[in-house]
Coordinates of C-alpha atoms and ligand atoms in Angstrom, one line a residue:
M47 CA 114.7 -44.5 -53.0
G48 CA 117.2 -46.4 -50.8
D49 CA 120.4 -45.3 -48.2
A50 CA 122.3 -46.1 -50.6
D51 CA 122.6 -47.9 -54.5
Y52 CA 124.4 -50.7 -53.4
I53 CA 125.0 -52.7 -49.8
V54 CA 128.3 -55.1 -49.4
I55 CA 128.4 -57.5 -46.4
G56 CA 131.5 -57.2 -44.6
A57 CA 135.0 -55.3 -45.3
G58 CA 137.5 -58.1 -45.9
F59 CA 139.9 -57.7 -49.2
A60 CA 136.3 -59.3 -50.9
G61 CA 134.1 -56.9 -49.5
L62 CA 136.7 -53.8 -49.2
T63 CA 137.0 -54.3 -53.1
A64 CA 133.9 -54.4 -54.0
A65 CA 132.7 -51.2 -52.5
L66 CA 135.9 -49.9 -53.8
R67 CA 135.2 -50.5 -57.9
L68 CA 131.0 -49.4 -56.9
T69 CA 132.3 -46.2 -55.0
Q70 CA 134.9 -45.7 -58.4
A71 CA 132.0 -47.0 -61.4
G72 CA 129.9 -43.6 -59.7
H73 CA 127.3 -45.5 -57.1
S74 CA 126.9 -44.8 -52.7
V75 CA 127.4 -48.2 -51.1
L76 CA 126.9 -48.7 -47.8
V77 CA 129.6 -51.3 -46.5
M78 CA 128.0 -53.2 -43.0
E79 CA 131.0 -54.7 -41.3
A80 CA 130.2 -56.2 -38.2
R81 CA 133.6 -56.2 -36.5
D82 CA 135.4 -53.2 -34.5
R83 CA 138.0 -52.7 -37.8
P84 CA 138.4 -53.5 -41.1
G85 CA 140.4 -56.7 -42.7
G86 CA 138.6 -59.8 -41.7
R87 CA 140.6 -63.1 -41.6
T88 CA 143.6 -60.0 -42.6
F89 CA 144.9 -58.1 -39.6
T90 CA 147.7 -56.2 -38.9
E91 CA 148.7 -54.8 -35.5
V92 CA 150.9 -51.5 -35.9
G93 CA 153.2 -50.4 -32.8
V94 CA 154.0 -47.3 -31.9
D95 CA 157.8 -47.7 -33.1
N96 CA 155.8 -48.3 -36.7
S97 CA 156.3 -52.2 -36.1
Y98 CA 154.7 -54.4 -37.4
I99 CA 152.8 -58.0 -37.0
D100 CA 150.1 -59.6 -39.6
H101 CA 147.8 -62.6 -37.2
G102 CA 146.4 -63.5 -40.2
G103 CA 146.8 -63.1 -43.8
T104 CA 150.4 -62.2 -44.8
W105 CA 151.7 -63.6 -47.7
I106 CA 152.0 -62.5 -51.6
G107 CA 152.8 -64.2 -54.4
P108 CA 153.8 -63.9 -57.8
G109 CA 150.6 -64.2 -60.5
Q110 CA 148.8 -62.5 -58.1
D111 CA 148.1 -60.2 -60.2
R112 CA 144.9 -58.4 -58.3
I113 CA 146.6 -57.9 -55.2
H114 CA 149.3 -56.4 -56.7
G115 CA 147.8 -54.0 -58.9
L116 CA 146.2 -53.1 -56.2
M117 CA 149.1 -52.5 -53.8
A118 CA 149.6 -50.4 -56.9
E119 CA 147.1 -48.6 -57.7
F120 CA 147.8 -47.2 -53.5
G121 CA 151.6 -47.1 -53.5
V122 CA 152.0 -50.5 -51.3
P123 CA 155.5 -51.8 -52.1
S124 CA 156.5 -54.6 -51.4
Y125 CA 159.5 -57.2 -49.6
K126 CA 161.1 -60.1 -49.7
Q127 CA 160.0 -63.0 -47.7
Y128 CA 164.2 -63.9 -46.3
V129 CA 165.0 -67.3 -47.5
D130 CA 169.2 -67.0 -47.2
G131 CA 169.6 -69.7 -45.7
E132 CA 168.5 -73.6 -44.6
S133 CA 165.1 -74.7 -44.1
M134 CA 164.3 -77.2 -41.4
M135 CA 162.0 -80.8 -41.1
L136 CA 161.6 -82.6 -38.2
V137 CA 160.6 -86.4 -38.4
D138 CA 160.8 -88.7 -35.2
G139 CA 162.4 -86.4 -33.4
K140 CA 165.6 -86.1 -36.0
I141 CA 166.3 -82.8 -37.4
Y142 CA 167.3 -81.8 -41.4
R143 CA 168.1 -78.8 -43.1
Y144 CA 167.6 -78.4 -46.7
G145 CA 167.2 -76.0 -49.4
G146 CA 164.3 -75.6 -51.9
T147 CA 160.7 -77.2 -51.3
I148 CA 161.6 -81.3 -51.4
P149 CA 164.1 -81.9 -48.4
W150 CA 165.9 -84.1 -50.3
S151 CA 168.5 -85.0 -47.1
M152 CA 166.3 -87.1 -45.4
R153 CA 165.8 -90.8 -46.5
P154 CA 166.1 -91.2 -50.4
W155 CA 163.4 -93.2 -49.8
V156 CA 161.0 -90.4 -48.1
S157 CA 162.7 -87.3 -50.4
G158 CA 161.5 -89.6 -53.7
N159 CA 158.2 -90.2 -52.5
L160 CA 157.4 -86.9 -51.8
A161 CA 158.8 -85.7 -55.1
T162 CA 156.4 -88.7 -57.0
A163 CA 153.5 -87.4 -54.9
F164 CA 154.0 -83.9 -56.7
L165 CA 154.5 -85.3 -59.2
E166 CA 151.3 -86.8 -58.9
L167 CA 149.7 -83.8 -57.6
R168 CA 150.5 -81.5 -60.7
R169 CA 149.1 -84.2 -63.1
M170 CA 145.7 -84.3 -61.2
C171 CA 146.2 -80.6 -61.2
A172 CA 146.2 -79.9 -64.6
S173 CA 143.1 -81.9 -65.4
I174 CA 140.9 -79.5 -63.5
P175 CA 139.1 -77.0 -64.5
V176 CA 139.1 -74.5 -62.1
E177 CA 135.4 -72.4 -62.8
A178 CA 134.3 -75.6 -62.0
P179 CA 136.4 -78.2 -61.1
W180 CA 132.7 -80.5 -61.0
E181 CA 132.8 -81.5 -64.7
A182 CA 136.4 -82.3 -64.1
A183 CA 136.7 -85.8 -65.9
R184 CA 137.7 -87.4 -61.9
A185 CA 135.5 -85.4 -60.5
R186 CA 132.8 -87.8 -59.0
R187 CA 135.9 -90.5 -58.2
W188 CA 138.1 -87.6 -56.6
D189 CA 134.9 -86.0 -54.8
A190 CA 133.8 -89.4 -53.0
T191 CA 137.5 -89.9 -51.8
T192 CA 139.0 -88.0 -48.6
L193 CA 142.9 -86.6 -48.4
A194 CA 143.5 -89.0 -46.4
Q195 CA 142.5 -92.3 -48.6
W196 CA 144.7 -90.3 -51.3
L197 CA 147.8 -90.5 -49.2
E198 CA 147.1 -93.5 -47.5
R199 CA 147.2 -95.4 -51.4
H200 CA 149.7 -93.1 -52.9
V201 CA 152.2 -92.1 -50.5
P202 CA 153.6 -95.3 -48.7
V203 CA 156.7 -94.5 -47.0
R204 CA 155.3 -93.0 -43.8
R205 CA 157.9 -90.2 -43.2
A206 CA 156.6 -89.5 -46.5
R207 CA 153.0 -89.3 -45.8
S208 CA 153.0 -87.5 -42.4
L209 CA 155.1 -84.6 -44.0
L210 CA 152.7 -84.0 -47.0
E211 CA 149.6 -84.1 -44.6
M212 CA 150.7 -81.9 -42.4
A213 CA 151.7 -79.3 -44.8
L214 CA 148.1 -80.2 -47.5
A215 CA 146.0 -81.0 -44.8
G216 CA 147.2 -78.4 -42.7
S217 CA 146.3 -75.4 -45.9
Y218 CA 143.4 -76.2 -44.7
T219 CA 143.6 -76.1 -41.1
S220 CA 142.0 -79.8 -40.9
A221 CA 142.1 -83.0 -40.8
A222 CA 143.2 -85.1 -43.6
T223 CA 139.9 -87.4 -43.3
E224 CA 138.0 -84.0 -43.6
L225 CA 138.4 -83.0 -46.7
S226 CA 137.7 -84.3 -50.3
L227 CA 140.6 -84.8 -52.7
L228 CA 138.7 -83.4 -55.3
F229 CA 138.4 -79.9 -53.1
V230 CA 142.0 -80.3 -53.0
V231 CA 143.2 -80.9 -56.1
Y232 CA 141.1 -77.2 -57.3
Q233 CA 142.7 -75.6 -54.3
L234 CA 146.3 -76.7 -55.6
A235 CA 145.0 -76.0 -59.1
S236 CA 143.2 -73.1 -58.8
A237 CA 146.5 -71.3 -57.6
G238 CA 148.8 -73.0 -60.2
G239 CA 149.7 -76.2 -58.3
P240 CA 151.2 -77.7 -55.1
D241 CA 154.3 -76.6 -56.0
F242 CA 152.8 -72.3 -55.2
V243 CA 150.8 -73.3 -52.6
L244 CA 153.3 -74.9 -51.0
G245 CA 156.3 -73.4 -51.7
V246 CA 157.9 -70.3 -50.3
E247 CA 159.5 -68.4 -52.3
G248 CA 159.0 -67.6 -56.0
A249 CA 155.3 -69.1 -54.8
A250 CA 152.5 -68.4 -52.2
E251 CA 154.7 -66.8 -49.6
D252 CA 157.4 -65.3 -52.0
A253 CA 156.9 -61.2 -50.2
R254 CA 154.9 -59.2 -48.5
P255 CA 153.6 -55.9 -48.4
V256 CA 155.7 -53.0 -46.4
G257 CA 153.5 -52.5 -43.1
G258 CA 151.6 -55.6 -43.8
M259 CA 148.2 -56.3 -44.9
G260 CA 146.9 -53.2 -42.5
A261 CA 148.9 -50.6 -45.3
L262 CA 146.6 -52.0 -47.7
Y263 CA 143.2 -52.3 -46.5
H264 CA 142.8 -49.3 -44.4
Q265 CA 143.4 -47.5 -47.3
M266 CA 141.2 -48.9 -48.6
A267 CA 138.8 -48.8 -46.2
A268 CA 139.4 -44.8 -45.8
R269 CA 138.0 -44.9 -49.7
V270 CA 134.7 -45.7 -48.5
A271 CA 135.0 -44.8 -45.3
D272 CA 131.7 -42.2 -46.0
G273 CA 129.6 -44.8 -46.4
L274 CA 131.4 -48.3 -43.8
C275 CA 129.6 -49.3 -40.9
L276 CA 131.9 -50.7 -38.4
R277 CA 129.9 -53.2 -35.1
A278 CA 127.2 -54.0 -37.7
P279 CA 126.7 -57.7 -38.0
A280 CA 123.5 -58.2 -40.7
R281 CA 121.2 -60.7 -39.1
S282 CA 118.4 -60.9 -42.1
I283 CA 118.3 -59.7 -46.4
S284 CA 115.5 -59.4 -47.4
Q285 CA 115.1 -59.1 -51.2
D286 CA 111.2 -57.8 -53.1
R287 CA 110.7 -57.0 -56.5
A288 CA 112.2 -53.5 -56.1
G289 CA 115.4 -53.9 -53.8
V290 CA 116.7 -55.9 -50.3
T291 CA 116.8 -54.7 -47.6
V292 CA 119.8 -55.6 -44.7
R293 CA 119.0 -55.5 -41.3
C294 CA 121.9 -55.2 -38.5
D295 CA 121.8 -55.4 -34.8
G296 CA 119.9 -51.7 -34.7
R297 CA 119.6 -50.5 -38.3
E298 CA 117.9 -51.3 -41.0
V299 CA 119.3 -50.1 -44.8
R300 CA 117.8 -50.4 -48.6
G301 CA 120.1 -50.4 -51.6
S302 CA 119.5 -52.0 -55.1
R303 CA 121.5 -55.1 -54.6
V304 CA 123.7 -56.5 -51.9
I305 CA 127.0 -58.5 -52.4
V306 CA 127.9 -60.7 -49.4
S307 CA 131.7 -61.3 -48.6
V308 CA 131.4 -63.3 -45.4
P309 CA 133.0 -66.7 -44.8
I310 CA 131.8 -69.2 -46.7
A311 CA 131.5 -70.9 -43.9
I312 CA 129.7 -68.8 -42.0
A313 CA 126.7 -67.5 -44.4
G314 CA 124.3 -69.3 -43.3
Q315 CA 124.3 -67.8 -40.0
I316 CA 122.0 -64.2 -42.2
I317 CA 118.6 -65.3 -42.7
Y318 CA 117.3 -64.7 -46.2
E319 CA 113.7 -63.5 -47.1
P320 CA 112.6 -65.7 -49.1
A321 CA 115.0 -68.4 -48.5
L322 CA 117.7 -68.6 -50.4
P323 CA 117.3 -71.6 -53.8
A324 CA 118.2 -75.4 -51.7
D325 CA 121.7 -76.0 -53.3
R326 CA 122.9 -72.0 -52.0
S327 CA 121.2 -73.0 -48.7
L328 CA 122.4 -76.1 -48.4
L329 CA 125.7 -75.2 -49.7
H330 CA 125.7 -72.9 -46.2
Q331 CA 125.7 -76.2 -43.8
R332 CA 128.4 -77.6 -46.0
M333 CA 131.1 -75.9 -46.1
P334 CA 132.9 -75.8 -43.0
S335 CA 136.2 -74.0 -41.8
G336 CA 138.9 -75.4 -40.1
A337 CA 141.0 -74.5 -37.0
V338 CA 144.4 -72.5 -36.6
L339 CA 146.4 -70.4 -34.2
K340 CA 148.8 -68.1 -35.6
C341 CA 151.1 -67.3 -32.8
H342 CA 154.4 -64.5 -33.0
A343 CA 157.5 -64.8 -31.4
L344 CA 159.8 -61.7 -31.1
Y345 CA 163.4 -61.3 -30.6
D346 CA 165.8 -58.6 -30.2
E347 CA 167.6 -60.3 -33.5
P348 CA 166.8 -62.8 -35.8
F349 CA 169.5 -65.4 -34.1
W350 CA 168.6 -68.4 -36.9
R351 CA 169.5 -66.1 -39.8
A352 CA 173.4 -66.2 -38.5
D353 CA 173.0 -69.6 -37.3
G354 CA 172.4 -70.1 -41.9
L355 CA 168.6 -70.3 -41.3
T356 CA 165.7 -69.5 -42.7
G357 CA 163.4 -69.6 -40.0
Q358 CA 161.8 -72.0 -42.3
S359 CA 160.7 -75.4 -40.3
A360 CA 158.1 -78.1 -39.9
A361 CA 157.6 -80.6 -37.7
P362 CA 154.4 -82.2 -37.1
E363 CA 152.8 -83.6 -34.0
T364 CA 155.1 -81.0 -32.2
A365 CA 153.3 -77.5 -30.3
A366 CA 155.2 -75.4 -33.3
A367 CA 154.4 -77.1 -36.1
V368 CA 154.8 -74.5 -39.0
T369 CA 157.3 -71.9 -38.4
I370 CA 158.4 -68.7 -41.0
D371 CA 160.6 -65.7 -40.6
A372 CA 158.1 -62.8 -40.4
G373 CA 160.4 -60.4 -39.9
M374 CA 159.8 -56.7 -41.0
H375 CA 161.1 -54.8 -44.4
Q376 CA 163.9 -53.4 -42.3
G377 CA 165.5 -54.1 -39.7
G378 CA 163.5 -54.3 -36.1
P379 CA 162.7 -57.2 -34.0
G380 CA 163.5 -61.4 -34.7
V381 CA 160.3 -62.5 -35.7
L382 CA 159.3 -65.9 -36.2
A383 CA 155.3 -66.8 -36.6
I384 CA 154.5 -70.1 -35.6
V385 CA 151.5 -71.9 -37.0
N386 CA 149.4 -74.8 -35.8
E387 CA 146.3 -76.2 -37.9
G388 CA 143.8 -78.4 -38.0
P389 CA 143.5 -81.2 -34.9
T390 CA 146.9 -80.0 -33.4
A391 CA 145.6 -76.4 -33.3
R392 CA 142.7 -77.9 -32.0
R393 CA 144.8 -78.8 -29.2
L394 CA 146.7 -76.0 -28.3
T395 CA 143.7 -74.1 -28.2
R396 CA 142.4 -76.8 -24.9
M397 CA 145.0 -75.3 -23.0
A398 CA 145.4 -71.8 -21.2
P399 CA 147.2 -69.0 -22.9
A400 CA 150.3 -69.5 -20.5
D401 CA 150.6 -73.1 -21.3
R402 CA 150.5 -72.7 -24.8
E403 CA 152.8 -70.6 -24.8
A404 CA 155.5 -72.6 -22.9
A405 CA 154.7 -75.2 -24.6
I406 CA 155.4 -73.7 -28.1
T407 CA 158.4 -71.6 -27.2
E408 CA 159.7 -75.2 -25.7
A409 CA 159.3 -76.8 -29.5
L410 CA 160.9 -74.0 -30.7
A411 CA 163.9 -74.2 -28.8
H412 CA 164.4 -77.1 -29.9
R413 CA 164.7 -76.6 -33.2
F414 CA 166.5 -73.5 -33.1
G415 CA 168.2 -73.6 -29.8
P416 CA 168.4 -72.0 -26.5
N417 CA 167.9 -68.1 -27.8
A418 CA 164.1 -69.9 -29.0
L419 CA 162.9 -69.8 -25.2
V420 CA 162.5 -66.6 -23.9
P421 CA 161.3 -64.2 -26.1
E422 CA 160.7 -60.7 -25.6
R423 CA 157.2 -60.6 -26.8
F424 CA 154.5 -63.3 -27.7
T425 CA 151.9 -62.9 -29.0
Q426 CA 148.4 -65.3 -30.3
Q427 CA 145.6 -65.1 -32.6
D428 CA 143.6 -67.6 -32.0
W429 CA 141.6 -68.0 -35.4
T430 CA 139.5 -70.5 -33.8
V431 CA 137.0 -68.6 -32.0
E432 CA 136.6 -65.7 -34.3
R433 CA 133.5 -65.5 -34.3
Y434 CA 133.0 -63.4 -37.8
S435 CA 135.8 -65.7 -39.7
G436 CA 134.3 -69.3 -38.4
G437 CA 137.6 -70.2 -37.9
G438 CA 140.8 -70.1 -40.7
M439 CA 142.5 -69.9 -42.5
I440 CA 139.4 -71.2 -45.4
S441 CA 136.2 -72.6 -46.2
H442 CA 137.0 -76.6 -47.5
A443 CA 134.7 -78.2 -49.4
P444 CA 134.3 -82.3 -47.5
P445 CA 134.1 -85.4 -50.0
G446 CA 131.0 -85.1 -51.7
V447 CA 130.2 -81.0 -51.6
L448 CA 131.5 -80.4 -54.3
T449 CA 130.0 -82.3 -57.5
E450 CA 126.6 -81.5 -56.2
F451 CA 126.4 -78.2 -54.7
G452 CA 129.9 -76.2 -56.3
H453 CA 127.6 -74.9 -59.0
A454 CA 126.1 -72.8 -56.9
L455 CA 129.0 -71.1 -55.3
R456 CA 128.9 -68.5 -57.2
P457 CA 125.2 -67.2 -59.2
P458 CA 123.7 -64.8 -57.6
C459 CA 120.2 -65.8 -55.8
G460 CA 118.2 -62.8 -57.4
R461 CA 119.1 -59.2 -56.0
I462 CA 122.1 -60.8 -53.7
H463 CA 125.6 -61.7 -55.0
W464 CA 128.0 -63.7 -53.5
A465 CA 131.5 -62.5 -53.2
G466 CA 134.7 -63.4 -50.3
T467 CA 137.6 -66.1 -51.6
E468 CA 135.4 -69.0 -51.1
T469 CA 134.1 -67.9 -54.8
S470 CA 137.2 -67.2 -56.8
A471 CA 138.0 -70.3 -59.2
V472 CA 141.4 -68.7 -59.6
M473 CA 143.4 -68.5 -55.6
Y474 CA 141.1 -69.7 -54.2
G475 CA 141.3 -69.1 -50.4
F476 CA 144.4 -66.3 -50.7
V477 CA 144.1 -62.7 -50.6
D478 CA 143.9 -62.2 -54.1
G479 CA 141.4 -64.8 -54.0
A480 CA 139.2 -62.5 -52.7
V481 CA 140.2 -59.1 -54.6
R482 CA 139.4 -60.8 -57.4
S483 CA 136.0 -61.8 -56.1
G484 CA 135.2 -59.2 -55.4
E485 CA 136.2 -57.3 -58.8
R486 CA 134.1 -59.9 -60.7
A487 CA 131.2 -59.2 -57.9
A488 CA 130.8 -55.6 -58.5
R489 CA 130.8 -56.2 -62.4
E490 CA 127.9 -58.4 -61.5
V491 CA 126.0 -56.1 -59.5
L492 CA 126.5 -53.4 -62.6
A493 CA 125.7 -55.7 -65.3
A494 CA 122.6 -57.1 -63.7
D495 CA 121.3 -53.0 -63.2
A496 CA 122.7 -51.9 -66.6
V497 CA 120.1 -54.7 -68.6
A498 CA 117.4 -54.2 -65.6
Ligands
FAD725 C1 146.0 -67.6 -40.1 C2 145.8 -67.2 -41.7 C3 146.9 -67.0 -42.5 C4 146.3 -66.4 -43.8 N1 147.5 -66.7 -44.3 C5 147.4 -66.7 -45.9 C6 148.6 -65.8 -46.2 O1 149.9 -65.0 -46.4 N2 148.5 -65.1 -48.1 C7 147.0 -65.2 -48.5 O2 147.1 -64.9 -49.4 N3 146.7 -65.9 -47.9 C8 145.9 -66.0 -46.2 N4 144.6 -66.2 -45.7 C9 143.5 -66.3 -46.0 C10 143.3 -64.7 -46.1 O3 143.7 -64.3 -45.2 C11 142.1 -64.6 -46.6 O4 141.4 -65.4 -48.2 C12 141.1 -63.1 -47.4 O5 141.6 -62.5 -45.5 C13 139.6 -64.1 -46.9 O6 138.9 -62.3 -47.8 P1 137.4 -62.5 -47.5 O7 137.2 -61.1 -47.8 O8 136.9 -63.0 -48.3 O9 136.8 -62.5 -46.2 P2 136.9 -61.8 -45.2 O10 138.8 -61.7 -44.7 O11 136.7 -63.6 -44.3 O12 136.0 -61.0 -44.9 C14 134.4 -60.8 -44.2 C15 134.8 -60.0 -43.7 O13 133.1 -60.1 -43.2 C16 132.6 -59.8 -41.5 N5 131.6 -60.7 -41.6 C17 131.4 -61.8 -41.4 N6 130.3 -62.1 -40.6 C18 129.3 -60.8 -40.5 C19 127.9 -60.4 -40.8 N7 126.9 -61.4 -40.4 N8 127.2 -58.9 -40.6 C20 128.9 -58.1 -41.4 N9 130.0 -58.7 -41.4 C21 129.9 -59.9 -41.3 C22 133.5 -60.4 -41.1 O14 134.5 -59.6 -39.9 C23 135.2 -59.6 -42.0 O15 135.6 -58.6 -41.8 C24 145.2 -66.8 -43.8 C25 144.5 -66.5 -43.3 C26 144.9 -67.0 -41.9 C27 142.8 -66.9 -40.7

């Protein structure tokens, strides 16, 4: 007899969903979470006035049915992202205002090159079998190519290339030289294509849960509260014929099976006894995470809206590479989220926090005017130093990894089952993908024990 029927490692969206579904199926579950809070790569700070800031995963979009399903289950409504105005692109010091996804107000050869690159990406996505991208007709060739090489060849106009590089490599919070083209096309395809992943309205940043992601994950955590153990980092998992034993600091728990839902970039920090099969073990060494720094500047009011701006802007190589309006569902302060990714994020994290804030607010003022220079409050969330995320936003595959090791992403290793957004064939990297992976892992565990 174990401590619980099943053990889940990690209380992010994947782990919480798995635990919830197993509990609903009538099983006892222990969730071992390393941090002192649930949520993982989502992290909502709620103020005394009920204001909320999402320091990690924030937005949801159409087609993300599983996160919408959970929100309906727990009575969490959503609200639309503010898009009523123009967005901005800053290239070589010049500001371009535009609507939609492609900045047509730029020089025609720049916009035209961006449009043809999007067409090409859409075409490539259509050829990817998302359950097994390593079986795509051009899988080997694309997996031997970096995103940087593809951009060099297919996006000859320098300004177009630097914008697309920032948008694409930025999504994986890495340099374009680090990323397998096959991985990039697979991730885009898993979410329906580049228009969804890089878009806002009707796309990946279409809406937000009222109250932030925490409005949902706290309710999920409450539903499994009897079995939720915080400050319990799993250090080792051993399995035998009858079950699994998970050792955390100062605690050992036993169950029939375990679902590991930690980011794949840090799954190798757990010791597995006996050792995992070679391909799974080596996969853990080959899917790193990137670097992301997410800041928020809070003002009395969203003054950019009066200037006809959405608050959305992209400016490669500045200290505020991407900005987006992150205001609450009704009123409250004006909030700009500033997201810096990959090499820019790493450069900024080497600065002292006060210097970093000054560099970022100066970049904001250049774009949005002097009002932006002195926010009422400025927050900084540096995911690169989050030990139990291993960086952010998501783990990616460098060249050669998907075709050699991708097949090991999902299959269980004996009594060890794998969840986490990186194991989802649909909406890889999104909160919705995490939820899907948790539901899949719970089904898998139940099916395995039904057969046994
Ligand atoms: C800055 C940022 C912005 C993002 N924006 C969006 C967005 O707008 N929309 C979107 O859909 N997605 C977004 N994402 C991605 C999204 O947050 C993730 O895809 C999702 O939260 C992953 O959930 P998960 O459960 O798979 O992993 P995680 O949330 O990482 O959960 C894993 C859990 O395991 C725990 N853990 C780790 N190691 C151990 C251990 N040894 N023992 C026990 N517990 C352990 C961790 O503490 C964590 O709680 C963003 C991410 C970041 C960082």
